[in-house]
């Protein structure tokens, strides 16, 4: 029993490192970049609030669990920016190794549970994974728009590029893809985003 | 429909501010204090991993939802340190006002859902609330211990004081209260905590 709890605690302490993994999104609530742990919290709450906009039938708890777990691999693999073509070429390999090292800290049944949740998210074949992924693509748009396009300007991201986010969002929610499309249009009008 | 989604997005953007609410716990994974958003992620994962140690029958999703929501009121009310006697005298009032302003941003049905989750957590009458609260009391002990007692030393917290955490933890889990007691003992031996 103690041995099992010791392993669980070791994992819990190890994943504290996710708070030090920095993303490309600027916060709207304070003047700094976001880290992957606070992002994981935010996108999990998003699932609770926006579940009704899913076009797919979903088990909400499955979505939330996946979102709580989905970025843990970044502790070893780092956060890969959606628009970073080079970083995305070996992302799968890096994250697979990270999943092995990190989830292996857990007792075997929980290693399986966490790894499977992460694999399900990555494969995007189930309704829950599609909706979770849609939310994960949607939330950085809010951060960019509500910081007057700060990260878009910094990385010289253009409208054509951000429009590639729309398809994965639409796979989970037509309503959210329409909302995002409208935000892009307004962002161009306001000069937050280059056409 | 759009009006409803607009309200939801307004809430989602507003709660970004939780990432700027600083707690008294030092991170083990990087050299700074923790914020309440990343803490909410961490303690939600804790629930997933440690659910089996609950002595009470629980609906795990209810626990996770409560933990994702439980600190949002701190955006207005601030984080109140467990050992801050003065701050704890008007905590209830401050947090009640905060809950009103923040959850009122949501559509009425979701305002009710979020407020009730938060009220349930605060009242600690249900099994889920008791276990969630136990986890929220447990996790800072890990942060303190695995940073060699940094926050305990800084705030001159003594063994007698931290032992007051044991009862609320025991209300949710005997195993976790025993684990915490052992950590305190080791912390004293190692000089992380004054007797």
mmCIF file of C-alpha atoms in Angstrom:
data_model
loop_
_atom_site.group_PDB
_atom_site.id
_atom_site.type_symbol
_atom_site.label_atom_id
_atom_site.label_comp_id
_atom_site.label_asym_id
_atom_site.label_seq_id
_atom_site.Cartn_x
_atom_site.Cartn_y
_atom_site.Cartn_z
ATOM 1 C CA UNK A 1 0.000 0.000 0.000
ATOM 2 C CA UNK A 2 2.686 2.478 1.024
ATOM 3 C CA UNK A 3 4.746 1.545 -1.970
ATOM 4 C CA UNK A 4 1.816 2.344 -4.256
ATOM 5 C CA UNK A 5 1.178 5.702 -2.576
ATOM 6 C CA UNK A 6 4.909 6.495 -2.750
ATOM 7 C CA UNK A 7 4.854 5.979 -6.516
ATOM 8 C CA UNK A 8 1.762 8.148 -6.866
ATOM 9 C CA UNK A 9 3.367 10.928 -4.846
ATOM 10 C CA UNK A 10 6.539 10.701 -6.919
ATOM 11 C CA UNK A 11 4.490 11.285 -10.082
ATOM 12 C CA UNK A 12 2.540 14.138 -8.465
ATOM 13 C CA UNK A 13 5.767 15.894 -7.456
ATOM 14 C CA UNK A 14 7.386 15.262 -10.866
ATOM 15 C CA UNK A 15 4.524 16.845 -12.838
ATOM 16 C CA UNK A 16 4.976 20.068 -10.885
ATOM 17 C CA UNK A 17 7.483 20.790 -13.668
ATOM 18 C CA UNK A 18 4.628 21.421 -16.108
ATOM 19 C CA UNK A 19 4.286 24.824 -14.412
ATOM 20 C CA UNK A 20 7.657 25.743 -15.873
ATOM 21 C CA UNK A 21 6.811 24.845 -19.486
ATOM 22 C CA UNK A 22 6.188 28.106 -21.303
ATOM 23 C CA UNK A 23 3.723 28.409 -24.175
ATOM 24 C CA UNK A 24 3.447 31.071 -26.890
ATOM 25 C CA UNK A 25 0.204 32.567 -25.578
ATOM 26 C CA UNK A 26 0.258 35.817 -23.645
ATOM 27 C CA UNK A 27 -2.139 35.968 -20.721
ATOM 28 C CA UNK A 28 -4.989 38.457 -20.821
ATOM 29 C CA UNK A 29 -5.068 38.597 -17.019
ATOM 30 C CA UNK A 30 -1.413 39.464 -16.437
ATOM 31 C CA UNK A 31 1.565 40.523 -18.504
ATOM 32 C CA UNK A 32 3.491 37.328 -19.218
ATOM 33 C CA UNK A 33 3.423 34.139 -21.282
ATOM 34 C CA UNK A 34 1.250 31.251 -20.200
ATOM 35 C CA UNK A 35 2.579 27.993 -18.794
ATOM 36 C CA UNK A 36 1.187 24.580 -19.690
ATOM 37 C CA UNK A 37 -0.176 23.738 -16.218
ATOM 38 C CA UNK A 38 -2.367 26.833 -15.929
ATOM 39 C CA UNK A 39 -3.397 26.331 -19.565
ATOM 40 C CA UNK A 40 -4.493 22.788 -18.689
ATOM 41 C CA UNK A 41 -6.688 24.165 -15.925
ATOM 42 C CA UNK A 42 -8.189 26.804 -18.191
ATOM 43 C CA UNK A 43 -9.002 24.465 -21.058
ATOM 44 C CA UNK A 44 -10.547 21.950 -18.616
ATOM 45 C CA UNK A 45 -12.900 24.659 -17.337
ATOM 46 C CA UNK A 46 -13.603 25.542 -20.976
ATOM 47 C CA UNK A 47 -14.863 22.002 -21.497
ATOM 48 C CA UNK A 48 -17.274 22.384 -18.572
ATOM 49 C CA UNK A 49 -18.615 25.669 -19.906
ATOM 50 C CA UNK A 50 -18.711 24.952 -23.632
ATOM 51 C CA UNK A 51 -19.776 21.272 -23.636
ATOM 52 C CA UNK A 52 -23.205 22.234 -24.995
ATOM 53 C CA UNK A 53 -21.540 23.500 -28.205
ATOM 54 C CA UNK A 54 -20.104 20.093 -29.027
ATOM 55 C CA UNK A 55 -21.669 18.660 -32.180
ATOM 56 C CA UNK A 56 -20.614 15.200 -31.056
ATOM 57 C CA UNK A 57 -22.097 13.210 -28.215
ATOM 58 C CA UNK A 58 -19.526 13.328 -25.436
ATOM 59 C CA UNK A 59 -18.860 12.022 -21.956
ATOM 60 C CA UNK A 60 -17.772 15.286 -20.367
ATOM 61 C CA UNK A 61 -15.652 13.679 -17.658
ATOM 62 C CA UNK A 62 -13.660 11.851 -20.344
ATOM 63 C CA UNK A 63 -13.003 15.193 -22.052
ATOM 64 C CA UNK A 64 -11.911 16.845 -18.795
ATOM 65 C CA UNK A 65 -9.606 13.954 -17.839
ATOM 66 C CA UNK A 66 -7.985 14.038 -21.250
ATOM 67 C CA UNK A 67 -7.444 17.794 -21.023
ATOM 68 C CA UNK A 68 -5.957 17.575 -17.530
ATOM 69 C CA UNK A 69 -3.473 14.993 -18.806
ATOM 70 C CA UNK A 70 -2.883 16.076 -22.417
ATOM 71 C CA UNK A 71 0.132 18.345 -21.877
ATOM 72 C CA UNK A 72 2.058 16.390 -19.219
ATOM 73 C CA UNK A 73 4.401 14.995 -21.903
ATOM 74 C CA UNK A 74 5.622 18.559 -22.497
ATOM 75 C CA UNK A 75 7.683 18.270 -19.292
ATOM 76 C CA UNK A 76 10.244 16.363 -21.365
ATOM 77 C CA UNK A 77 9.154 17.221 -24.909
ATOM 78 C CA UNK A 78 8.538 20.950 -24.486
ATOM 79 C CA UNK A 79 5.593 22.882 -25.891
ATOM 80 C CA UNK A 80 5.494 22.748 -29.695
ATOM 81 C CA UNK A 81 3.981 25.855 -31.244
ATOM 82 C CA UNK A 82 1.186 25.003 -33.685
ATOM 83 C CA UNK A 83 2.838 27.104 -36.398
ATOM 84 C CA UNK A 84 6.371 25.721 -35.842
ATOM 85 C CA UNK A 85 6.890 23.427 -38.853
ATOM 86 C CA UNK A 86 10.339 22.234 -37.799
ATOM 87 C CA UNK A 87 9.296 21.529 -34.203
ATOM 88 C CA UNK A 88 6.320 19.539 -35.426
ATOM 89 C CA UNK A 89 8.421 17.098 -37.472
ATOM 90 C CA UNK A 90 9.752 15.188 -34.432
ATOM 91 C CA UNK A 91 7.001 16.111 -31.977
ATOM 92 C CA UNK A 92 5.442 12.633 -32.022
ATOM 93 C CA UNK A 93 8.719 10.878 -31.212
ATOM 94 C CA UNK A 94 9.669 13.325 -28.450
ATOM 95 C CA UNK A 95 6.261 13.100 -26.820
ATOM 96 C CA UNK A 96 6.169 9.302 -27.007
ATOM 97 C CA UNK A 97 9.450 9.060 -25.103
ATOM 98 C CA UNK A 98 8.187 11.604 -22.591
ATOM 99 C CA UNK A 99 4.954 9.658 -22.046
ATOM 100 C CA UNK A 100 6.962 6.524 -21.379
ATOM 101 C CA UNK A 101 9.264 8.088 -18.793
ATOM 102 C CA UNK A 102 6.601 10.130 -17.012
ATOM 103 C CA UNK A 103 3.624 7.768 -16.881
ATOM 104 C CA UNK A 104 5.943 4.885 -15.927
ATOM 105 C CA UNK A 105 6.376 6.612 -12.569
ATOM 106 C CA UNK A 106 2.782 5.632 -11.733
ATOM 107 C CA UNK A 107 1.616 2.192 -10.554
ATOM 108 C CA UNK A 108 0.983 -0.026 -13.640
ATOM 109 C CA UNK A 109 -2.838 0.337 -13.727
ATOM 110 C CA UNK A 110 -2.607 4.108 -13.554
ATOM 111 C CA UNK A 111 0.277 4.214 -16.029
ATOM 112 C CA UNK A 112 -2.117 2.478 -18.430
ATOM 113 C CA UNK A 113 -4.989 4.827 -17.610
ATOM 114 C CA UNK A 114 -2.946 8.003 -18.117
ATOM 115 C CA UNK A 115 -1.109 6.758 -21.191
ATOM 116 C CA UNK A 116 -4.360 5.683 -22.799
ATOM 117 C CA UNK A 117 -6.002 9.029 -22.069
ATOM 118 C CA UNK A 118 -3.045 10.794 -23.676
ATOM 119 C CA UNK A 119 -2.981 8.407 -26.668
ATOM 120 C CA UNK A 120 -6.720 8.826 -27.168
ATOM 121 C CA UNK A 121 -6.285 12.591 -27.182
ATOM 122 C CA UNK A 122 -3.437 12.431 -29.685
ATOM 123 C CA UNK A 123 -5.224 9.995 -32.030
ATOM 124 C CA UNK A 124 -8.350 12.197 -32.190
ATOM 125 C CA UNK A 125 -10.553 9.301 -33.242
ATOM 126 C CA UNK A 126 -13.140 9.459 -30.459
ATOM 127 C CA UNK A 127 -15.763 12.173 -30.007
ATOM 128 C CA UNK A 128 -14.216 13.189 -26.697
ATOM 129 C CA UNK A 129 -10.748 13.543 -28.205
ATOM 130 C CA UNK A 130 -12.081 15.586 -31.128
ATOM 131 C CA UNK A 131 -13.924 17.964 -28.867
ATOM 132 C CA UNK A 132 -10.977 18.236 -26.450
ATOM 133 C CA UNK A 133 -8.652 18.996 -29.354
ATOM 134 C CA UNK A 134 -11.085 21.600 -30.713
ATOM 135 C CA UNK A 135 -11.010 23.382 -27.345
ATOM 136 C CA UNK A 136 -7.228 23.228 -27.209
ATOM 137 C CA UNK A 137 -7.082 24.910 -30.629
ATOM 138 C CA UNK A 138 -9.783 27.422 -29.688
ATOM 139 C CA UNK A 139 -8.439 28.836 -26.435
ATOM 140 C CA UNK A 140 -5.176 30.354 -27.779
ATOM 141 C CA UNK A 141 -7.301 32.365 -30.216
ATOM 142 C CA UNK A 142 -8.969 34.041 -27.246
ATOM 143 C CA UNK A 143 -5.573 34.802 -25.716
ATOM 144 C CA UNK A 144 -4.277 36.280 -28.957
ATOM 145 C CA UNK A 145 -7.381 38.331 -29.684
ATOM 146 C CA UNK A 146 -7.802 39.685 -26.171
ATOM 147 C CA UNK A 147 -4.149 40.766 -26.013
ATOM 148 C CA UNK A 148 -4.600 42.752 -29.253
ATOM 149 C CA UNK A 149 -2.847 40.091 -31.298
ATOM 150 C CA UNK A 150 0.381 40.230 -29.282
ATOM 151 C CA UNK A 151 1.632 36.725 -30.129
ATOM 152 C CA UNK A 152 0.361 36.921 -33.736
ATOM 153 C CA UNK A 153 2.341 40.107 -34.273
ATOM 154 C CA UNK A 154 5.430 38.753 -32.517
ATOM 155 C CA UNK A 155 5.525 35.600 -34.672
ATOM 156 C CA UNK A 156 4.285 37.396 -37.796
ATOM 157 C CA UNK A 157 1.410 34.981 -38.133
ATOM 158 C CA UNK A 158 -1.015 35.887 -40.926
ATOM 159 C CA UNK A 159 -4.742 35.280 -41.404
ATOM 160 C CA UNK A 160 -4.166 32.435 -43.859
ATOM 161 C CA UNK A 161 -2.129 30.608 -41.203
ATOM 162 C CA UNK A 162 -4.567 31.048 -38.317
ATOM 163 C CA UNK A 163 -7.403 29.924 -40.591
ATOM 164 C CA UNK A 164 -5.814 26.437 -40.520
ATOM 165 C CA UNK A 165 -7.089 26.248 -36.919
ATOM 166 C CA UNK A 166 -10.683 26.375 -38.110
ATOM 167 C CA UNK A 167 -10.949 22.825 -39.473
ATOM 168 C CA UNK A 168 -9.894 21.059 -36.253
ATOM 169 C CA UNK A 169 -12.226 23.337 -34.276
ATOM 170 C CA UNK A 170 -15.096 22.552 -36.661
ATOM 171 C CA UNK A 171 -14.504 18.834 -36.130
ATOM 172 C CA UNK A 172 -15.664 19.374 -32.552
ATOM 173 C CA UNK A 173 -17.991 22.337 -32.781
ATOM 174 C CA UNK A 174 -19.489 24.307 -35.654
ATOM 175 C CA UNK A 175 -20.521 27.094 -33.249
ATOM 176 C CA UNK A 176 -16.976 27.554 -31.943
ATOM 177 C CA UNK A 177 -15.486 27.478 -35.446
ATOM 178 C CA UNK A 178 -17.901 30.231 -36.477
ATOM 179 C CA UNK A 179 -17.033 32.236 -33.390
ATOM 180 C CA UNK A 180 -13.316 31.880 -34.136
ATOM 181 C CA UNK A 181 -13.833 32.900 -37.769
ATOM 182 C CA UNK A 182 -15.634 36.042 -36.620
ATOM 183 C CA UNK A 183 -12.823 36.853 -34.169
ATOM 184 C CA UNK A 184 -10.235 36.546 -36.977
ATOM 185 C CA UNK A 185 -12.264 38.941 -39.117
ATOM 186 C CA UNK A 186 -12.485 41.460 -36.285
ATOM 187 C CA UNK A 187 -8.779 40.965 -35.551
ATOM 188 C CA UNK A 188 -7.908 41.915 -39.133
ATOM 189 C CA UNK A 189 -10.185 44.976 -38.971
ATOM 190 C CA UNK A 190 -8.546 46.112 -35.738
ATOM 191 C CA UNK A 191 -5.035 45.498 -37.038
ATOM 192 C CA UNK A 192 -4.277 42.662 -34.598
ATOM 193 C CA UNK A 193 -3.687 40.243 -37.463
ATOM 194 C CA UNK A 194 -2.234 40.697 -40.954
ATOM 195 C CA UNK A 195 -4.360 39.667 -43.876
ATOM 196 C CA UNK B 1 -27.366 31.559 -29.054
ATOM 197 C CA UNK B 2 -24.609 34.074 -29.770
ATOM 198 C CA UNK B 3 -25.539 36.025 -26.707
ATOM 199 C CA UNK B 4 -25.131 32.932 -24.565
ATOM 200 C CA UNK B 5 -21.759 32.076 -26.100
ATOM 201 C CA UNK B 6 -20.645 35.707 -25.656
ATOM 202 C CA UNK B 7 -21.387 35.509 -21.940
ATOM 203 C CA UNK B 8 -19.523 32.227 -21.661
ATOM 204 C CA UNK B 9 -16.490 33.670 -23.434
ATOM 205 C CA UNK B 10 -16.567 36.740 -21.197
ATOM 206 C CA UNK B 11 -16.334 34.487 -18.137
ATOM 207 C CA UNK B 12 -13.588 32.382 -19.715
ATOM 208 C CA UNK B 13 -11.485 35.472 -20.433
ATOM 209 C CA UNK B 14 -12.173 36.972 -16.987
ATOM 210 C CA UNK B 15 -10.967 33.891 -15.106
ATOM 211 C CA UNK B 16 -7.609 34.151 -16.863
ATOM 212 C CA UNK B 17 -6.831 36.429 -13.900
ATOM 213 C CA UNK B 18 -6.592 33.404 -11.598
ATOM 214 C CA UNK B 19 -3.144 32.856 -13.134
ATOM 215 C CA UNK B 20 -2.034 36.052 -11.430
ATOM 216 C CA UNK B 21 -3.186 35.105 -7.922
ATOM 217 C CA UNK B 22 -0.101 34.098 -5.988
ATOM 218 C CA UNK B 23 -0.165 31.478 -3.230
ATOM 219 C CA UNK B 24 2.319 30.825 -0.412
ATOM 220 C CA UNK B 25 3.588 27.543 -1.833
ATOM 221 C CA UNK B 26 6.933 27.391 -3.586
ATOM 222 C CA UNK B 27 7.044 25.149 -6.631
ATOM 223 C CA UNK B 28 9.254 22.097 -6.564
ATOM 224 C CA UNK B 29 9.594 22.201 -10.340
ATOM 225 C CA UNK B 30 10.820 25.797 -10.677
ATOM 226 C CA UNK B 31 12.015 28.551 -8.404
ATOM 227 C CA UNK B 32 8.959 30.697 -7.733
ATOM 228 C CA UNK B 33 5.662 30.817 -5.841
ATOM 229 C CA UNK B 34 2.661 28.968 -7.199
ATOM 230 C CA UNK B 35 -0.400 30.651 -8.692
ATOM 231 C CA UNK B 36 -3.959 29.527 -8.054
ATOM 232 C CA UNK B 37 -4.712 28.428 -11.634
ATOM 233 C CA UNK B 38 -1.812 25.989 -11.894
ATOM 234 C CA UNK B 39 -2.582 24.822 -8.348
ATOM 235 C CA UNK B 40 -6.169 24.085 -9.463
ATOM 236 C CA UNK B 41 -4.822 21.918 -12.284
ATOM 237 C CA UNK B 42 -2.456 20.079 -9.966
ATOM 238 C CA UNK B 43 -5.019 19.338 -7.273
ATOM 239 C CA UNK B 44 -7.512 18.138 -9.919
ATOM 240 C CA UNK B 45 -4.950 15.622 -11.179
ATOM 241 C CA UNK B 46 -4.334 14.665 -7.554
ATOM 242 C CA UNK B 47 -7.995 13.696 -7.288
ATOM 243 C CA UNK B 48 -7.656 11.407 -10.320
ATOM 244 C CA UNK B 49 -4.572 9.720 -8.893
ATOM 245 C CA UNK B 50 -5.501 9.503 -5.219
ATOM 246 C CA UNK B 51 -9.254 8.766 -5.462
ATOM 247 C CA UNK B 52 -8.672 5.210 -4.248
ATOM 248 C CA UNK B 53 -7.443 6.574 -0.897
ATOM 249 C CA UNK B 54 -10.755 8.271 -0.173
ATOM 250 C CA UNK B 55 -12.495 6.691 2.820
ATOM 251 C CA UNK B 56 -15.788 8.097 1.576
ATOM 252 C CA UNK B 57 -17.736 6.947 -1.436
ATOM 253 C CA UNK B 58 -17.237 9.626 -4.057
ATOM 254 C CA UNK B 59 -18.273 10.585 -7.556
ATOM 255 C CA UNK B 60 -14.850 11.455 -8.909
ATOM 256 C CA UNK B 61 -16.109 13.840 -11.583
ATOM 257 C CA UNK B 62 -17.912 15.859 -8.887
ATOM 258 C CA UNK B 63 -14.623 16.114 -6.973
ATOM 259 C CA UNK B 64 -12.707 17.222 -10.078
ATOM 260 C CA UNK B 65 -15.335 19.823 -11.055
ATOM 261 C CA UNK B 66 -15.286 21.253 -7.560
ATOM 262 C CA UNK B 67 -11.508 21.467 -7.554
ATOM 263 C CA UNK B 68 -11.391 23.148 -10.970
ATOM 264 C CA UNK B 69 -13.829 25.784 -9.687
ATOM 265 C CA UNK B 70 -12.901 26.091 -5.997
ATOM 266 C CA UNK B 71 -10.358 28.915 -6.248
ATOM 267 C CA UNK B 72 -11.986 31.146 -8.889
ATOM 268 C CA UNK B 73 -13.321 33.459 -6.157
ATOM 269 C CA UNK B 74 -9.717 34.339 -5.317
ATOM 270 C CA UNK B 75 -9.639 36.568 -8.411
ATOM 271 C CA UNK B 76 -11.437 39.170 -6.292
ATOM 272 C CA UNK B 77 -10.879 37.842 -2.785
ATOM 273 C CA UNK B 78 -7.188 36.914 -3.045
ATOM 274 C CA UNK B 79 -5.610 33.745 -1.706
ATOM 275 C CA UNK B 80 -5.967 33.476 2.055
ATOM 276 C CA UNK B 81 -3.090 31.614 3.686
ATOM 277 C CA UNK B 82 -4.311 28.794 5.922
ATOM 278 C CA UNK B 83 -2.240 30.103 8.831
ATOM 279 C CA UNK B 84 -3.281 33.776 8.409
ATOM 280 C CA UNK B 85 -5.683 34.357 11.317
ATOM 281 C CA UNK B 86 -6.517 37.938 10.392
ATOM 282 C CA UNK B 87 -7.126 37.151 6.721
ATOM 283 C CA UNK B 88 -9.414 34.296 7.678
ATOM 284 C CA UNK B 89 -11.788 36.511 9.694
ATOM 285 C CA UNK B 90 -13.403 38.148 6.649
ATOM 286 C CA UNK B 91 -12.563 35.437 4.077
ATOM 287 C CA UNK B 92 -16.159 34.200 3.859
ATOM 288 C CA UNK B 93 -17.570 37.658 3.153
ATOM 289 C CA UNK B 94 -14.902 38.523 0.561
ATOM 290 C CA UNK B 95 -15.331 35.244 -1.250
ATOM 291 C CA UNK B 96 -19.133 35.493 -1.255
ATOM 292 C CA UNK B 97 -18.977 38.856 -2.996
ATOM 293 C CA UNK B 98 -16.419 37.504 -5.437
ATOM 294 C CA UNK B 99 -18.596 34.491 -6.264
ATOM 295 C CA UNK B 100 -21.513 36.801 -6.973
ATOM 296 C CA UNK B 101 -19.610 39.073 -9.345
ATOM 297 C CA UNK B 102 -17.703 36.342 -11.165
ATOM 298 C CA UNK B 103 -20.296 33.597 -11.580
ATOM 299 C CA UNK B 104 -22.919 36.207 -12.560
ATOM 300 C CA UNK B 105 -20.967 36.663 -15.792
ATOM 301 C CA UNK B 106 -22.208 33.207 -16.873
ATOM 302 C CA UNK B 107 -25.647 32.409 -18.295
ATOM 303 C CA UNK B 108 -28.082 31.821 -15.355
ATOM 304 C CA UNK B 109 -28.070 27.999 -15.472
ATOM 305 C CA UNK B 110 -24.280 27.891 -15.435
ATOM 306 C CA UNK B 111 -24.062 30.622 -12.801
ATOM 307 C CA UNK B 112 -26.146 28.274 -10.622
ATOM 308 C CA UNK B 113 -24.003 25.243 -11.486
ATOM 309 C CA UNK B 114 -20.687 26.963 -10.709
ATOM 310 C CA UNK B 115 -21.943 28.742 -7.594
ATOM 311 C CA UNK B 116 -23.392 25.529 -6.224
ATOM 312 C CA UNK B 117 -20.155 23.642 -6.879
ATOM 313 C CA UNK B 118 -18.240 26.337 -5.016
ATOM 314 C CA UNK B 119 -20.773 26.456 -2.156
ATOM 315 C CA UNK B 120 -20.715 22.681 -1.849
ATOM 316 C CA UNK B 121 -16.926 22.780 -1.626
ATOM 317 C CA UNK B 122 -16.982 25.489 1.037
ATOM 318 C CA UNK B 123 -19.697 23.809 3.135
ATOM 319 C CA UNK B 124 -17.782 20.503 3.236
ATOM 320 C CA UNK B 125 -20.909 18.506 4.007
ATOM 321 C CA UNK B 126 -20.817 16.064 1.103
ATOM 322 C CA UNK B 127 -18.329 13.235 0.650
ATOM 323 C CA UNK B 128 -16.998 14.857 -2.518
ATOM 324 C CA UNK B 129 -16.423 18.206 -0.804
ATOM 325 C CA UNK B 130 -14.681 16.542 2.141
ATOM 326 C CA UNK B 131 -12.336 14.611 -0.098
ATOM 327 C CA UNK B 132 -11.672 17.638 -2.317
ATOM 328 C CA UNK B 133 -10.880 19.729 0.744
ATOM 329 C CA UNK B 134 -8.573 17.018 2.094
ATOM 330 C CA UNK B 135 -6.605 17.103 -1.173
ATOM 331 C CA UNK B 136 -6.419 20.888 -1.095
ATOM 332 C CA UNK B 137 -4.937 20.704 2.404
ATOM 333 C CA UNK B 138 -2.617 17.847 1.446
ATOM 334 C CA UNK B 139 -0.912 19.220 -1.651
ATOM 335 C CA UNK B 140 0.808 22.263 -0.049
ATOM 336 C CA UNK B 141 2.481 19.851 2.367
ATOM 337 C CA UNK B 142 4.180 18.192 -0.603
ATOM 338 C CA UNK B 143 5.309 21.582 -1.888
ATOM 339 C CA UNK B 144 6.708 22.573 1.482
ATOM 340 C CA UNK B 145 8.434 19.265 2.134
ATOM 341 C CA UNK B 146 9.951 18.915 -1.329
ATOM 342 C CA UNK B 147 11.350 22.453 -1.213
ATOM 343 C CA UNK B 148 13.108 21.651 2.066
ATOM 344 C CA UNK B 149 10.493 23.532 4.090
ATOM 345 C CA UNK B 150 11.023 26.839 2.268
ATOM 346 C CA UNK B 151 7.593 28.348 3.001
ATOM 347 C CA UNK B 152 7.471 26.885 6.535
ATOM 348 C CA UNK B 153 10.790 28.530 7.347
ATOM 349 C CA UNK B 154 9.797 31.807 5.699
ATOM 350 C CA UNK B 155 6.555 32.083 7.681
ATOM 351 C CA UNK B 156 8.068 30.527 10.826
ATOM 352 C CA UNK B 157 5.379 27.876 10.879
ATOM 353 C CA UNK B 158 5.913 25.247 13.575
ATOM 354 C CA UNK B 159 4.976 21.557 13.814
ATOM 355 C CA UNK B 160 2.049 22.271 16.143
ATOM 356 C CA UNK B 161 0.554 24.583 13.511
ATOM 357 C CA UNK B 162 0.950 22.266 10.509
ATOM 358 C CA UNK B 163 -0.540 19.445 12.580
ATOM 359 C CA UNK B 164 -3.869 21.320 12.409
ATOM 360 C CA UNK B 165 -3.968 20.263 8.748
ATOM 361 C CA UNK B 166 -4.207 16.605 9.741
ATOM 362 C CA UNK B 167 -7.842 16.591 10.906
ATOM 363 C CA UNK B 168 -9.319 17.965 7.661
ATOM 364 C CA UNK B 169 -7.157 15.534 5.681
ATOM 365 C CA UNK B 170 -8.306 12.635 7.857
ATOM 366 C CA UNK B 171 -11.924 13.583 7.167
ATOM 367 C CA UNK B 172 -11.291 12.558 3.566
ATOM 368 C CA UNK B 173 -8.556 9.974 3.817
ATOM 369 C CA UNK B 174 -6.889 8.170 6.700
ATOM 370 C CA UNK B 175 -4.067 7.021 4.388
ATOM 371 C CA UNK B 176 -3.224 10.568 3.312
ATOM 372 C CA UNK B 177 -3.377 11.880 6.875
ATOM 373 C CA UNK B 178 -0.897 9.171 7.912
ATOM 374 C CA UNK B 179 1.346 10.015 4.975
ATOM 375 C CA UNK B 180 1.278 13.710 5.923
ATOM 376 C CA UNK B 181 2.038 12.920 9.557
ATOM 377 C CA UNK B 182 5.064 10.907 8.486
ATOM 378 C CA UNK B 183 6.260 13.752 6.249
ATOM 379 C CA UNK B 184 6.017 16.209 9.164
ATOM 380 C CA UNK B 185 8.092 13.865 11.303
ATOM 381 C CA UNK B 186 10.738 13.566 8.592
ATOM 382 C CA UNK B 187 10.616 17.345 8.049
ATOM 383 C CA UNK B 188 11.428 17.941 11.708
ATOM 384 C CA UNK B 189 14.289 15.400 11.583
ATOM 385 C CA UNK B 190 15.733 17.095 8.521
ATOM 386 C CA UNK B 191 15.368 20.587 9.973
ATOM 387 C CA UNK B 192 12.740 21.729 7.426
ATOM 388 C CA UNK B 193 10.213 22.376 10.187
ATOM 389 C CA UNK B 194 10.618 23.599 13.782
ATOM 390 C CA UNK B 195 9.243 21.428 16.525
#
